[in-house]
Structures are given as C-alpha cells and as structure tokens.
Amino acid sequence: MKSRQASLPYALEAIDLSVVLGGRPVLEVPSLRIPDKEVLVIIGPNGSGKTTLLLSLALLLKPTSGEVFYNGQPANTTSAIFSFRRRFAVVFQEPLLLNTTAWDNVTLGLRLHGIRKEEIKSRARKWLERFGIASLAKRQVKTLSGGEAKRTSLARAFVLQPDVLFLDEPFNGLDSPTRQALTEDFENVLRETKVTTVMVTHDINEALALAHRVVVLLNGHIRQVGSPEEVFSTPADEEIASFVDAGNIMYGSVVLQSGGLASINIGKQQIEAISELEVGTEVTVLLRHHDITISLPSSEAFTSSARNRLPGRISKVLPIGAQMRVTIDCGFPLVALVTRHSWVDMGLSTGQQVVATFKASSIQVIPRLGKFS
Amino acid sequence: MDMIFQGITQAFWLLVHGDPQVLRIAWLSLLVSGAATLLSLCIGIPVGSVLGLNRFPGRRFLISLTNTGMGLPPVVVGLVVSIFLWRNGPLGILHMLYTPSAMVLAQFIISFPIVVGFTMAATQQLDPKLRLQILSLGASRVQMVWLLLREARLPLLAAVMAGFGAVISEVGASMMVGGNINGLTRVMTTAIVGENSKGDFPLAIALSVILLALVYLVNLILTIVQQQSKST
C-alpha cells in the first residue's frame, strides 16, 4: 500500500481493473494513470468498453475486481466513493436533464452538495453565461433544442468546479453547425479551467484538438497509449490503424496569412492551406491519403490548380488490396494511396524521386491545445 | 318503463336535496377507498421503485406476481380476507370482520398490486443513465430515488388514479368483508346491489349516478395525465 501512496500526484489511477458483465469480460485494464490537469481521450469502436472504463473511473460502476484511486486514495468504501463522486462531474451523450427548468438543472448538483444559496446563484449565473444560455434559465428543458440542452448539461457539470471531468461522447447526435459552435465553446472552457478530463469520443478531430494523451481501447483492452500524434500517425498495429487511420498528421505553425490562405511551416517544408488562423498559431495538419497525387518529376510541366507540390523520395511501399500504400519522404513522411495499375504504368519503385501534389482545400488545419507539461 | 322513469326522478330529488343517507354512504365509500389507496401508495410506491430500478434474483417472479395481482378478482380477495377474519380464523382475534377496517384491508389488497405495477412501469420508462447522472451530481441513494420519482411524477399520478378507480367501483370484497350493514359498512357499490335486490331503485340509481360521476372524474384525470406524459 505504501508504494501506491507514493504514486501521487496522479489525479486518477486504476489498477488491475476488470469488469465482467453477464459472465463476459468487457474490460481488462492492468494499469491506467491520469496525471493532474491531463486531458485523456479514450477512443475505440462500439462495444470496446469505452463507456465501461469511463463509468468505472467515475466511480459510477463497481468493477468486478481492481481498484480506482483518486489523488492516491483508494475508492474502496461507500463513503469514499460518495465523497470522491462529489469531486467529479459527468456529461453523457444524452443531456439527461430533469423535467424542470434549465436553472433548476444547472443548480441541482450544487444544491445536493449543500452549497450556500448566494454562491449557487453566482456560480450558476456565471456558467449559464459562459455557455451562452443565460437567457434560457427560466425555460422548461422540454422546450430547449438539442444544442441548448447540451449546453445546459455542460453548464451543470462545470458549475460544480470538478477536479475531474468525465465526458461520454458529449457531442454525438448534434447537427454539424450546432456541434461546431458547441465544440469551440467547450474547447475554450477546457483551456481556461485546465480541469483533469477523461473523454470518450469517436471523433479524431476532437481528439487531436483536445487530447494530451489518447488511449485506444479494443475489446476491453488498452492497445495503445500515446500522444494523439503518435497514435494517429503511427498506430501500433493493423487493427488499430483500421480504426484510427486519419491520414497524414503533421505539426507546424502558421507563418503567413493572406485572406484565408495560410502558409504553414512543417519542418523545412512549407505548405499552403485554407485556414483563417493567425500567424504564429501552432497547428495540427490533416491530409487524407487519397487526396495526394503522385507524379514523376519529368511531368512537372503539367499545370495544375493544386497549390502544394512537394518533391520527395519513395521510402516504403505496402500493397493493400488493389492499392499501394506509398510513403514518400519529403523531409517528413507523407503517405499516399496509388492503384496498382498506376504504380506499374508509371514504373514507380522504392527510392525513386517523385512529386506529391495536393490542394490547399484538401488540408484540414486544427489549432493545438497548449502543450501538456 | 314507468318504474324506470319514476326511479330516475326520485333519484334526482335525492341528489338535489342532499339526502343524508345518500351522503353518508357516498362519504364512507370515499373514506374506505381513499384510505385503502393511500395505504397502497405508501407501501406500493417503494416496492414498485425497487422492482423497477433494481436487478436481483427473484425479480421476475415478483413481477409476474404483481401482474397477476393487478387482475385479482375482488370476490376472491373478499373470500380470503373473510376466512382470515372469521372468529375462528387466524386473525379472528382482531374482531375486524364486518367493519370498515376490514373493507380497507380488502381494498388495499386489490389496489396494492396495481400501484406496484404502475410505479414499476413509471420508473422503468426513465433512461437508466439518468440514475448515473443524478449520482454523479452528488446525490445519495435516497436523494436519487426521490429525484427519479419526482421525474416520473406524471405516470405515478396514473398509479394513484388506477388504484383508487379499482377500489371505489369494487363490490365483491366490500360485500363479503363489510356485509353492507346500514350506517356502518354500507358503501355505494354494496348499497346499489342491496337496494336493487330489494326493488328500491331510486336510491340505487342516485348512488349509481354519484359513482359513475366519480369514476368518470378519475378516468378523466387519468387520461389527461397520460396524454400529457406522452407529449413530453
């Protein structure tokens, strides 16, 4: 036990966690440690045990065996679980609001915690304001839209000023514009509050924008843990790759901005992308494999509308079905997909000098959350 | 034909003038059925919540018992309660047979499974994750159940109405354990049966009108409540 006490300052720690439901093991986690202020994103396909892991960590599901520690303290008694839960906040996929007003929902947790009335009022006002729903406070939640209900449930979580925030696919099921506006607000709040966060998501963009670390869960087992860049650009194996393959992921910073066209430095190369982000912004750049065209240097005479032409050498080839997965070294590795026919027709081979071409509009640029220290 | 018309006219007068006998019988009906319903709610809502919200061995058996109980024939309940309350029966020492208390007991047995069944359904229709959400907000178990019941308040009102509706209109059990004693255990339904067999139609018709109005009111509220909870 002494050695576990020494494992401070992990905000949350799970040891030998296993959950068996209906005789079937659904979760098997030997060890998971979450340092204070970390944003940990759990990704995995449906039925991989993501929600089970989240609920176990949030002390809302009693694991079949194993233990969860909060700030080095074991959650092994009913009273410990109860008091630790009051340091947590959970946001589910569904808003799960009680059938009353938005105000009553947002203040419910504080009232259950026995906080003084004046403090409840000022905190609730602040967070309703922060999520842009102050004008909806008196409305019955039945009358709220999906996005408004979601904002209410987020405000209800943040108003508790939790030590650990748990989110289970919080932005699923919202239409695209609503989701985007909400994600932006949420990201800003997360940056400001720096709360330790455990989040389950399907969305790789969300993970890239928010996560300090990503955990890949497959069939109840943690298969890979690492920075989002590691996990998404170098998946540990085929199975993970098939699930997380986001295309090429590169890191850079905006060096030039001219009317919505940003120049981004990546290593020693520079690319152009459609983005409004300001000069100096650290960014993650996403480029799908099939958006890259490979041509021979001799054919460069052909004009094209594509703004980006990067020369490089073919460093690796992997046949996948009717396609070839070609890695081009342009100072950083760039993976493109070519059909076997083109590969043969163009007479390509490893070591050959080629040009990778892609449009400024096919690049996705995501601002990066401040580095985790 | 003449007799029916005469019966209706006399019944009308009894109602309009507030005949003391009619009022006394109606009042006892309300009292007995109200007490039985209240008792069923006090015990039935907690039992129904436990069945609806928890998983434990034997739960299915208890649910099937409840479902059977929701259709208990009142005369069978009356017979069983009578046997228990007979002077030489197991509860004979209480001297309860042919008292309003015996009727409350019998009606409680009829409405209890109904309240349990409705409460179970009301709590089961809540999102199971709502419980986790409430716990995560720092609620104790008791606070959680309270919040869940408040959340299911509309369908729970249906439990009240259904329980009350079943016992106010029941005659078999009241007749057998109450005995239709004038001024002591005579309620609307037993009076209607009794007066009808005596050929005293006006009183029977007057009581029928009150009873119908009451049952209609209960069902009206029930319908409104159900429609409201459907639209949420």
Coordinates of C-alpha atoms in Angstrom, one line a residue:
Chain A
M1 CA 0.0 0.0 0.0
K2 CA 2.9 2.4 0.8
S3 CA 4.1 2.2 -2.8
R4 CA 0.7 3.2 -4.0
Q5 CA 0.7 6.2 -1.8
A6 CA 3.9 7.1 -3.4
S7 CA 2.2 7.2 -6.8
L8 CA 0.9 10.7 -6.1
P9 CA 0.3 13.1 -7.8
Y10 CA -2.0 11.1 -10.2
A11 CA -5.4 12.6 -10.2
L12 CA -6.8 9.2 -11.1
E13 CA -5.3 5.8 -11.1
A14 CA -6.8 2.4 -12.0
I15 CA -5.1 -0.8 -11.0
D16 CA -6.0 -4.3 -12.3
L17 CA -9.4 -3.1 -13.3
S18 CA -11.7 -5.7 -14.7
V19 CA -15.4 -5.7 -15.4
V20 CA -17.4 -8.8 -16.2
L21 CA -21.0 -8.4 -17.4
G22 CA -23.2 -11.4 -17.7
G23 CA -20.2 -13.7 -17.5
R24 CA -18.4 -12.0 -20.3
P25 CA -15.3 -9.9 -19.6
V26 CA -15.8 -6.5 -21.1
L27 CA -12.9 -4.6 -19.6
E28 CA -9.4 -5.6 -18.6
V29 CA -7.1 -2.7 -17.6
P30 CA -4.0 -3.6 -15.7
S31 CA -3.0 0.0 -15.1
L32 CA -4.1 3.4 -16.1
R33 CA -2.7 6.6 -14.6
I34 CA -4.0 10.1 -15.3
P35 CA -1.9 13.0 -14.0
D36 CA -3.5 16.1 -12.7
K37 CA -4.7 18.5 -15.4
E38 CA -4.3 16.0 -18.2
V39 CA -6.9 15.7 -20.9
L40 CA -7.2 12.0 -21.7
V41 CA -9.2 10.8 -24.7
I42 CA -10.4 7.2 -24.9
I43 CA -11.2 6.1 -28.4
G44 CA -12.4 2.7 -29.7
P45 CA -15.1 1.1 -31.8
N46 CA -18.6 0.4 -30.4
G47 CA -18.6 -2.3 -27.7
S48 CA -14.9 -1.9 -27.0
G49 CA -15.6 -1.0 -23.3
K50 CA -15.0 2.8 -23.6
T51 CA -18.1 3.7 -21.6
T52 CA -17.5 0.9 -19.1
L53 CA -14.0 2.3 -18.5
L54 CA -15.3 5.8 -18.1
L55 CA -18.0 4.8 -15.7
S56 CA -15.6 2.7 -13.6
L57 CA -13.2 5.7 -13.3
A58 CA -16.0 8.0 -12.5
L59 CA -17.0 5.5 -9.7
L60 CA -20.5 5.0 -11.1
L61 CA -19.8 1.4 -11.9
K62 CA -18.4 -1.0 -9.5
P63 CA -15.6 -3.0 -11.2
T64 CA -15.7 -6.8 -10.8
S65 CA -12.2 -6.6 -9.4
G66 CA -9.4 -4.0 -9.2
E67 CA -9.4 -0.6 -7.7
V68 CA -9.6 3.1 -8.6
F69 CA -7.6 5.7 -6.7
Y70 CA -8.4 9.4 -6.6
N71 CA -5.4 11.5 -5.5
G72 CA -3.8 8.4 -4.2
Q73 CA -6.7 7.5 -2.1
P74 CA -8.5 4.2 -2.8
A75 CA -12.2 4.3 -3.6
N76 CA -12.9 1.2 -1.6
T77 CA -15.7 2.3 0.8
T78 CA -19.1 3.6 0.2
S79 CA -18.4 6.8 1.9
A80 CA -15.1 7.3 0.0
I81 CA -16.9 6.6 -3.3
F82 CA -19.7 9.1 -2.3
S83 CA -17.3 11.9 -1.4
F84 CA -15.0 11.3 -4.4
R85 CA -18.0 11.4 -6.7
R86 CA -18.7 14.9 -5.4
R87 CA -15.3 15.9 -6.8
F88 CA -16.2 14.7 -10.2
A89 CA -18.7 15.8 -12.9
V90 CA -20.0 13.6 -15.7
V91 CA -21.6 14.6 -19.0
F92 CA -23.2 11.8 -21.0
Q93 CA -24.1 11.6 -24.7
E94 CA -27.7 12.4 -23.9
P95 CA -28.3 15.7 -22.0
L96 CA -30.2 13.7 -19.3
L97 CA -31.9 16.8 -17.9
L98 CA -34.6 16.6 -15.3
N99 CA -38.0 17.7 -16.3
T100 CA -37.9 21.2 -14.9
T101 CA -36.2 24.5 -15.7
A102 CA -32.7 24.9 -17.1
W103 CA -31.8 26.8 -13.9
D104 CA -33.0 24.0 -11.6
N105 CA -30.9 21.6 -13.6
V106 CA -27.8 23.6 -13.5
T107 CA -28.1 24.2 -9.8
L108 CA -29.1 20.7 -8.9
G109 CA -25.6 19.4 -8.2
L110 CA -24.7 22.5 -6.0
R111 CA -27.9 22.0 -4.0
L112 CA -27.1 18.3 -3.5
H113 CA -23.7 19.4 -2.3
G114 CA -25.3 21.7 0.2
I115 CA -23.7 24.9 -1.1
R116 CA -24.9 28.3 0.2
K117 CA -27.7 29.9 -1.8
E118 CA -25.8 33.1 -2.8
E119 CA -22.9 31.1 -4.0
I120 CA -25.2 28.8 -6.0
K121 CA -26.7 31.8 -7.7
S122 CA -23.4 33.5 -8.6
R123 CA -21.8 30.2 -9.9
A124 CA -24.9 29.2 -11.9
R125 CA -25.2 32.6 -13.5
K126 CA -21.5 32.6 -14.4
W127 CA -21.7 29.2 -16.1
L128 CA -25.0 29.8 -17.8
E129 CA -23.4 33.0 -19.2
R130 CA -20.3 31.1 -20.2
F131 CA -22.2 28.6 -22.3
G132 CA -24.4 31.3 -23.8
I133 CA -27.7 30.1 -22.2
A134 CA -28.3 32.8 -19.6
S135 CA -31.5 33.9 -21.3
L136 CA -32.8 30.3 -21.2
A137 CA -32.5 29.9 -17.4
K138 CA -36.2 30.0 -16.7
R139 CA -37.2 27.8 -19.7
Q140 CA -38.6 24.3 -19.2
V141 CA -35.9 21.9 -20.6
K142 CA -38.6 20.2 -22.7
T143 CA -38.7 23.4 -24.8
L144 CA -34.9 23.5 -25.4
S145 CA -33.3 22.5 -28.7
G146 CA -30.7 19.7 -28.7
G147 CA -27.8 22.1 -28.7
E148 CA -29.3 24.2 -25.9
A149 CA -30.0 21.1 -23.8
K150 CA -26.4 20.0 -24.3
R151 CA -25.1 23.4 -23.2
T152 CA -27.3 23.1 -20.1
S153 CA -25.8 19.7 -19.3
L154 CA -22.3 21.1 -19.8
A155 CA -23.0 24.1 -17.5
R156 CA -24.4 21.7 -14.9
A157 CA -21.1 19.8 -14.9
F158 CA -18.8 22.9 -14.9
V159 CA -20.7 24.7 -12.2
L160 CA -19.6 22.0 -9.8
Q161 CA -15.9 23.1 -10.4
P162 CA -15.0 19.4 -10.5
D163 CA -11.4 18.1 -10.0
V164 CA -12.1 15.5 -12.7
L165 CA -14.5 15.9 -15.6
F166 CA -15.8 12.9 -17.4
L167 CA -17.4 13.1 -20.9
D168 CA -19.0 10.2 -22.8
E169 CA -19.2 11.2 -26.5
P170 CA -20.7 14.6 -25.4
F171 CA -21.2 16.0 -28.9
N172 CA -22.7 13.0 -30.6
G173 CA -26.1 13.3 -32.2
L174 CA -25.9 17.1 -32.8
D175 CA -26.1 18.6 -36.3
S176 CA -22.9 19.8 -37.7
P177 CA -23.2 23.6 -37.2
T178 CA -24.5 23.2 -33.7
R179 CA -21.8 20.7 -32.9
Q180 CA -19.1 23.0 -34.2
A181 CA -20.2 26.0 -32.2
L182 CA -20.5 23.9 -29.1
T183 CA -17.2 22.2 -29.5
E184 CA -15.5 25.6 -29.9
D185 CA -17.0 26.9 -26.7
F186 CA -16.2 23.7 -24.9
E187 CA -12.6 23.8 -26.0
N188 CA -12.1 27.3 -24.8
V189 CA -13.6 26.5 -21.4
L190 CA -11.4 23.4 -21.1
R191 CA -8.3 25.5 -21.9
E192 CA -9.3 28.1 -19.3
T193 CA -10.2 25.7 -16.5
K194 CA -7.4 23.2 -17.1
V195 CA -9.6 20.6 -15.4
T196 CA -8.4 16.9 -15.5
T197 CA -10.6 15.4 -18.1
V198 CA -11.4 11.9 -19.3
M199 CA -13.4 11.9 -22.6
V200 CA -14.7 9.2 -24.8
T201 CA -15.1 10.1 -28.4
H202 CA -15.3 8.7 -31.9
D203 CA -14.2 11.9 -33.5
I204 CA -10.5 12.0 -34.3
N205 CA -10.6 15.8 -34.9
E206 CA -11.9 16.2 -31.4
A207 CA -9.1 14.0 -30.0
L208 CA -6.5 15.9 -32.0
A209 CA -7.7 19.3 -30.8
L210 CA -8.1 18.4 -27.1
A211 CA -6.1 15.4 -26.1
H212 CA -2.8 15.4 -24.3
R213 CA -2.9 11.6 -24.5
V214 CA -5.0 9.1 -26.3
V215 CA -6.0 5.6 -25.2
V216 CA -7.0 3.1 -27.8
L217 CA -9.4 0.6 -26.4
L218 CA -10.2 -2.6 -28.4
N219 CA -12.3 -5.5 -27.0
G220 CA -11.8 -4.2 -23.5
H221 CA -8.1 -4.0 -23.6
I222 CA -5.9 -0.9 -23.9
R223 CA -3.9 -1.4 -27.1
Q224 CA -2.1 1.8 -27.4
V225 CA -1.5 4.9 -25.2
G226 CA 0.3 7.9 -26.5
S227 CA 0.1 11.4 -27.7
P228 CA -2.5 11.9 -30.4
E229 CA 0.2 12.4 -33.0
E230 CA 1.8 9.0 -32.1
V231 CA -1.5 7.1 -32.0
F232 CA -3.0 8.6 -35.2
S233 CA 0.1 8.7 -37.4
T234 CA 1.8 5.5 -36.1
P235 CA -0.9 3.1 -35.0
A236 CA 0.7 0.2 -33.2
D237 CA -0.9 -2.5 -35.4
E238 CA -3.3 -3.1 -38.3
E239 CA -6.3 -3.4 -36.1
I240 CA -5.7 0.0 -34.5
A241 CA -4.8 1.5 -37.9
S242 CA -8.1 0.4 -39.4
F243 CA -9.9 2.2 -36.7
V244 CA -7.9 5.4 -36.2
D245 CA -6.4 5.9 -39.7
A246 CA -6.9 9.6 -40.0
G247 CA -4.5 10.1 -42.9
N248 CA -1.3 12.1 -42.6
I249 CA -0.9 14.1 -39.5
M250 CA 1.7 16.8 -39.3
Y251 CA 2.6 19.6 -37.0
G252 CA 3.6 23.1 -37.9
S253 CA 2.9 26.7 -37.3
V254 CA 1.2 29.3 -39.4
V255 CA 3.9 31.7 -40.9
L256 CA 1.9 33.7 -43.3
Q257 CA -1.8 34.6 -43.6
S258 CA -3.3 36.2 -46.7
G259 CA -7.0 36.3 -46.9
G260 CA -7.9 32.9 -45.7
L261 CA -4.9 31.2 -47.3
A262 CA -2.4 30.2 -44.6
S263 CA 1.2 29.2 -45.2
I264 CA 2.3 26.6 -42.7
N265 CA 5.8 25.6 -41.9
I266 CA 6.3 21.8 -41.4
G267 CA 9.9 21.0 -40.7
K268 CA 11.8 22.6 -43.5
Q269 CA 8.9 22.5 -46.0
Q270 CA 6.1 25.0 -46.4
I271 CA 2.6 24.1 -47.5
E272 CA -0.5 26.2 -48.2
A273 CA -3.9 25.5 -46.7
I274 CA -7.3 27.1 -46.5
S275 CA -7.5 28.5 -42.9
E276 CA -8.2 31.7 -41.1
L277 CA -5.8 31.1 -38.3
E278 CA -3.4 33.8 -37.3
V279 CA 0.3 33.8 -37.9
G280 CA 2.1 32.1 -35.1
T281 CA -0.7 29.6 -34.3
E282 CA 0.6 26.1 -33.6
V283 CA -1.5 23.7 -35.7
T284 CA -2.1 20.1 -36.5
V285 CA -2.4 19.5 -40.2
L286 CA -4.5 16.6 -41.5
L287 CA -4.2 15.3 -45.1
R288 CA -6.1 12.2 -46.2
H289 CA -4.1 9.6 -48.2
H290 CA -6.4 9.7 -51.2
D291 CA -6.1 13.5 -51.5
I292 CA -2.4 13.2 -52.5
T293 CA -1.5 12.7 -56.2
I294 CA 1.9 11.3 -57.1
S295 CA 3.6 12.3 -60.3
L296 CA 7.1 11.9 -61.8
P297 CA 9.4 15.0 -61.7
S298 CA 9.5 14.9 -65.5
S299 CA 5.8 15.5 -65.7
E300 CA 6.0 18.7 -63.7
A301 CA 5.4 20.7 -66.8
F302 CA 1.7 20.0 -66.4
T303 CA 0.0 22.9 -64.8
S304 CA -2.5 22.1 -62.0
S305 CA -4.7 24.1 -59.6
A306 CA -3.1 22.3 -56.7
R307 CA -1.1 24.8 -54.6
N308 CA 1.2 22.3 -53.0
R309 CA 3.9 20.3 -54.8
L310 CA 6.4 18.6 -52.6
P311 CA 9.3 16.7 -54.0
G312 CA 10.4 13.6 -52.2
R313 CA 11.7 10.0 -52.4
I314 CA 9.6 6.9 -52.1
S315 CA 10.8 5.3 -48.9
K316 CA 8.3 2.5 -48.3
V317 CA 5.6 0.6 -50.2
L318 CA 2.9 -1.6 -48.8
P319 CA 0.4 -3.3 -51.1
I320 CA -3.2 -3.2 -49.6
G321 CA -5.7 -4.9 -51.9
A322 CA -5.8 -3.2 -55.3
Q323 CA -3.9 -0.2 -53.9
M324 CA -0.4 0.6 -52.9
R325 CA 0.3 2.5 -49.7
V326 CA 3.3 4.6 -50.7
T327 CA 5.4 6.5 -48.1
I328 CA 7.2 9.5 -49.5
D329 CA 10.0 11.2 -47.6
C330 CA 9.6 14.9 -48.2
G331 CA 11.5 15.9 -45.1
F332 CA 8.6 14.3 -43.2
P333 CA 6.8 11.1 -44.1
L334 CA 3.8 11.5 -46.3
V335 CA 1.6 8.5 -47.1
A336 CA -0.4 8.4 -50.4
L337 CA -2.5 5.7 -52.0
V338 CA -2.0 4.7 -55.6
T339 CA -3.7 2.0 -57.5
R340 CA -1.6 -1.0 -58.6
H341 CA -2.2 -0.1 -62.2
S342 CA -0.8 3.4 -61.8
W343 CA 2.1 2.1 -59.9
V344 CA 3.0 -0.2 -62.8
D345 CA 2.1 2.2 -65.5
M346 CA 4.3 5.0 -64.0
G347 CA 7.1 2.5 -63.4
L348 CA 7.4 3.5 -59.7
S349 CA 9.8 1.8 -57.3
T350 CA 11.3 2.4 -53.9
G351 CA 13.9 5.0 -53.8
Q352 CA 12.5 6.8 -56.8
Q353 CA 12.2 10.6 -56.8
V354 CA 8.6 11.8 -57.2
V355 CA 6.4 14.8 -56.6
A356 CA 3.5 14.8 -54.2
T357 CA 0.7 17.2 -55.1
F358 CA -2.3 18.2 -53.1
K359 CA -4.8 21.0 -52.9
A360 CA -4.8 23.7 -50.3
S361 CA -8.5 23.0 -49.8
S362 CA -8.0 19.3 -49.0
I363 CA -5.9 20.1 -45.9
Q364 CA -7.6 20.3 -42.5
V365 CA -6.0 22.6 -40.1
I366 CA -6.7 22.3 -36.4
P367 CA -5.3 24.7 -33.8
R368 CA -3.5 22.8 -31.0
L369 CA -4.3 22.9 -27.3
G370 CA -1.5 24.2 -25.2
K371 CA 1.2 21.6 -24.7
F372 CA 0.7 19.5 -21.6
S373 CA 3.6 19.9 -19.1
Chain B
M1 CA -90.9 1.8 -18.3
D2 CA -92.9 3.7 -15.8
M3 CA -90.8 2.3 -13.0
I4 CA -87.6 3.4 -14.5
F5 CA -88.8 6.9 -15.1
Q6 CA -90.1 7.1 -11.5
G7 CA -86.8 5.8 -10.2
I8 CA -84.8 8.4 -12.1
T9 CA -87.0 11.3 -10.9
Q10 CA -86.7 10.2 -7.3
A11 CA -83.0 9.7 -7.6
F12 CA -82.8 13.2 -8.9
W13 CA -84.6 14.6 -5.9
L14 CA -82.4 12.5 -3.5
L15 CA -79.3 14.1 -5.1
V16 CA -80.6 17.6 -5.3
H17 CA -81.8 17.7 -1.7
G18 CA -78.7 16.1 -0.4
D19 CA -80.4 13.1 1.2
P20 CA -78.4 12.3 4.4
Q21 CA -78.5 8.6 3.7
V22 CA -77.0 9.0 0.2
L23 CA -74.4 11.4 1.5
R24 CA -73.4 9.1 4.4
I25 CA -73.0 6.1 2.0
A26 CA -71.0 8.2 -0.5
W27 CA -68.8 9.6 2.2
L28 CA -68.0 6.2 3.6
S29 CA -67.1 4.9 0.1
L30 CA -64.7 7.8 -0.3
L31 CA -63.2 7.2 3.1
V32 CA -62.7 3.5 2.8
S33 CA -61.4 3.6 -0.8
G34 CA -59.3 6.7 0.0
A35 CA -57.7 5.0 3.0
A36 CA -57.0 1.8 1.0
T37 CA -55.5 3.8 -1.9
L38 CA -53.3 5.8 0.5
L39 CA -52.1 2.7 2.2
S40 CA -51.3 1.1 -1.2
L41 CA -49.3 4.2 -2.3
C42 CA -47.3 4.3 1.0
I43 CA -46.2 0.7 0.5
G44 CA -46.7 0.2 -3.2
I45 CA -44.5 3.1 -4.5
P46 CA -41.4 2.0 -2.6
V47 CA -42.0 -1.7 -3.6
G48 CA -42.6 -0.7 -7.3
S49 CA -39.5 1.5 -7.3
V50 CA -37.4 -1.4 -6.0
L51 CA -38.8 -3.7 -8.7
G52 CA -38.4 -1.1 -11.4
L53 CA -35.0 0.2 -10.6
N54 CA -33.0 -2.8 -9.4
R55 CA -31.9 -6.2 -10.7
F56 CA -31.9 -9.0 -8.2
P57 CA -32.7 -12.7 -8.1
G58 CA -36.4 -13.5 -7.9
R59 CA -37.3 -10.1 -9.5
R60 CA -39.1 -11.7 -12.5
F61 CA -41.1 -13.9 -10.2
L62 CA -42.2 -10.9 -8.2
I63 CA -43.1 -9.0 -11.4
S64 CA -45.3 -11.9 -12.6
L65 CA -46.9 -12.0 -9.2
T66 CA -47.6 -8.2 -9.5
N67 CA -49.1 -8.6 -12.9
T68 CA -51.3 -11.4 -11.7
G69 CA -52.3 -9.3 -8.7
M70 CA -53.3 -6.4 -11.0
G71 CA -56.2 -8.6 -12.2
L72 CA -57.2 -10.1 -8.8
P73 CA -61.0 -10.8 -8.7
P74 CA -62.4 -8.8 -5.8
V75 CA -64.7 -11.6 -4.7
V76 CA -61.7 -13.9 -4.3
V77 CA -60.0 -11.2 -2.2
G78 CA -63.2 -10.9 -0.2
L79 CA -63.4 -14.6 0.4
V80 CA -59.7 -14.9 1.5
V81 CA -59.9 -11.9 3.8
S82 CA -63.2 -13.2 5.3
I83 CA -61.6 -16.6 6.0
F84 CA -58.7 -14.9 7.8
L85 CA -61.0 -12.6 9.8
W86 CA -63.6 -15.2 10.8
R87 CA -63.8 -15.5 14.6
N88 CA -62.0 -18.8 14.5
G89 CA -59.7 -17.7 11.6
P90 CA -56.0 -16.8 12.0
L91 CA -56.8 -13.1 12.5
G92 CA -60.2 -13.7 14.2
I93 CA -58.9 -12.2 17.4
L94 CA -58.9 -8.8 15.9
H95 CA -62.7 -8.8 15.6
M96 CA -62.4 -6.9 12.3
L97 CA -65.0 -8.7 10.2
Y98 CA -67.9 -6.5 9.1
T99 CA -66.1 -3.3 10.0
P100 CA -64.8 -0.5 7.6
S101 CA -61.3 -1.6 8.6
A102 CA -61.8 -5.0 7.1
M103 CA -63.0 -3.3 3.9
V104 CA -59.9 -1.1 3.9
L105 CA -57.8 -4.2 4.3
A106 CA -59.5 -6.0 1.4
Q107 CA -59.4 -3.0 -0.9
F108 CA -55.7 -2.5 0.0
I109 CA -55.0 -6.0 -1.3
I110 CA -56.8 -5.2 -4.5
S111 CA -55.1 -1.8 -5.2
F112 CA -51.6 -2.6 -3.9
P113 CA -50.5 -4.7 -6.9
I114 CA -52.0 -2.1 -9.2
V115 CA -49.9 0.7 -7.6
V116 CA -46.8 -1.5 -7.6
G117 CA -47.3 -2.3 -11.3
F118 CA -47.9 1.3 -12.3
T119 CA -44.9 2.5 -10.3
M120 CA -42.7 -0.2 -11.8
A121 CA -43.7 0.9 -15.3
A122 CA -43.2 4.6 -14.4
T123 CA -39.7 4.1 -13.1
Q124 CA -38.7 1.7 -15.9
Q125 CA -39.5 4.2 -18.6
L126 CA -36.8 6.6 -17.2
D127 CA -33.5 6.5 -19.0
P128 CA -31.3 4.1 -17.0
K129 CA -28.4 6.6 -17.4
L130 CA -30.4 9.2 -15.5
R131 CA -29.7 7.4 -12.3
L132 CA -25.9 7.6 -13.0
Q133 CA -26.3 11.2 -13.9
I134 CA -28.0 12.0 -10.6
L135 CA -25.5 10.0 -8.6
S136 CA -22.7 11.8 -10.4
L137 CA -24.1 15.1 -9.3
G138 CA -23.5 14.0 -5.7
A139 CA -26.9 12.6 -4.7
S140 CA -27.2 9.9 -2.0
R141 CA -29.2 6.8 -2.9
V142 CA -32.3 8.2 -1.1
Q143 CA -32.0 11.6 -2.9
M144 CA -31.6 9.7 -6.2
V145 CA -34.8 7.7 -5.7
W146 CA -36.6 10.8 -4.7
L147 CA -35.5 12.7 -7.8
L148 CA -36.3 9.8 -10.0
L149 CA -39.9 9.5 -8.5
R150 CA -40.3 13.2 -9.0
E151 CA -39.2 12.8 -12.6
A152 CA -41.8 10.1 -13.0
R153 CA -44.5 12.2 -11.3
L154 CA -47.0 12.1 -14.1
P155 CA -47.1 8.4 -14.7
L156 CA -47.1 8.0 -10.9
L157 CA -50.3 10.0 -10.7
A158 CA -51.7 7.4 -13.0
A159 CA -50.9 4.8 -10.3
V160 CA -52.9 6.8 -7.8
M161 CA -55.9 7.1 -10.2
A162 CA -55.8 3.5 -11.3
G163 CA -55.5 2.2 -7.7
F164 CA -58.4 4.4 -6.5
G165 CA -60.5 3.7 -9.6
A166 CA -60.2 -0.1 -9.0
V167 CA -61.4 0.0 -5.3
I168 CA -64.1 2.7 -5.5
S169 CA -66.0 0.6 -8.0
E170 CA -65.4 -2.8 -6.5
V171 CA -68.3 -4.6 -4.9
G172 CA -67.4 -8.3 -4.2
A173 CA -64.9 -7.8 -1.5
S174 CA -66.7 -5.0 0.3
M175 CA -69.9 -7.0 0.4
M176 CA -68.1 -10.1 1.8
V177 CA -66.0 -8.5 4.5
G178 CA -68.2 -5.5 5.2
G179 CA -71.6 -7.1 5.0
N180 CA -73.5 -4.0 3.7
I181 CA -74.6 -3.0 7.2
N182 CA -76.6 0.1 7.1
G183 CA -74.9 3.0 8.8
L184 CA -71.8 1.0 9.4
T185 CA -70.3 -0.7 6.4
R186 CA -72.7 0.2 3.6
V187 CA -70.9 1.8 0.7
M188 CA -72.1 2.9 -2.7
T189 CA -71.5 -0.4 -4.6
T190 CA -72.9 -2.6 -1.9
A191 CA -75.9 -0.3 -1.4
I192 CA -76.6 -0.4 -5.2
V193 CA -76.6 -4.2 -5.1
G194 CA -78.7 -4.4 -1.9
E195 CA -81.3 -1.8 -2.9
N196 CA -81.6 -3.3 -6.3
S197 CA -82.4 -6.7 -4.9
K198 CA -85.0 -5.1 -2.6
G199 CA -86.6 -3.3 -5.5
D200 CA -85.7 0.2 -4.1
F201 CA -84.5 1.6 -7.4
P202 CA -84.4 5.4 -6.6
L203 CA -81.6 5.0 -4.0
A204 CA -79.7 2.6 -6.3
I205 CA -79.9 4.9 -9.2
A206 CA -78.9 8.0 -7.2
L207 CA -75.8 6.2 -5.9
S208 CA -75.1 4.9 -9.4
V209 CA -75.0 8.4 -10.7
I210 CA -72.6 9.6 -8.0
L211 CA -70.5 6.5 -8.5
L212 CA -70.4 7.0 -12.3
A213 CA -69.5 10.7 -11.9
L214 CA -66.7 9.7 -9.6
V215 CA -65.3 7.0 -11.8
Y216 CA -65.6 9.3 -14.8
L217 CA -63.7 12.0 -12.9
V218 CA -60.9 9.6 -12.0
N219 CA -60.6 8.4 -15.6
L220 CA -60.7 11.9 -17.0
I221 CA -57.8 12.9 -14.8
L222 CA -56.0 9.6 -15.8
T223 CA -56.5 10.3 -19.5
I224 CA -55.2 13.9 -19.2
V225 CA -52.2 12.8 -17.3
Q226 CA -51.4 10.0 -19.7
Q227 CA -51.7 12.3 -22.7
Q228 CA -49.5 14.9 -21.0
S229 CA -46.8 12.4 -20.2
K230 CA -46.9 11.1 -23.7
S231 CA -46.2 14.5 -25.2
T232 CA -43.2 15.1 -23.0

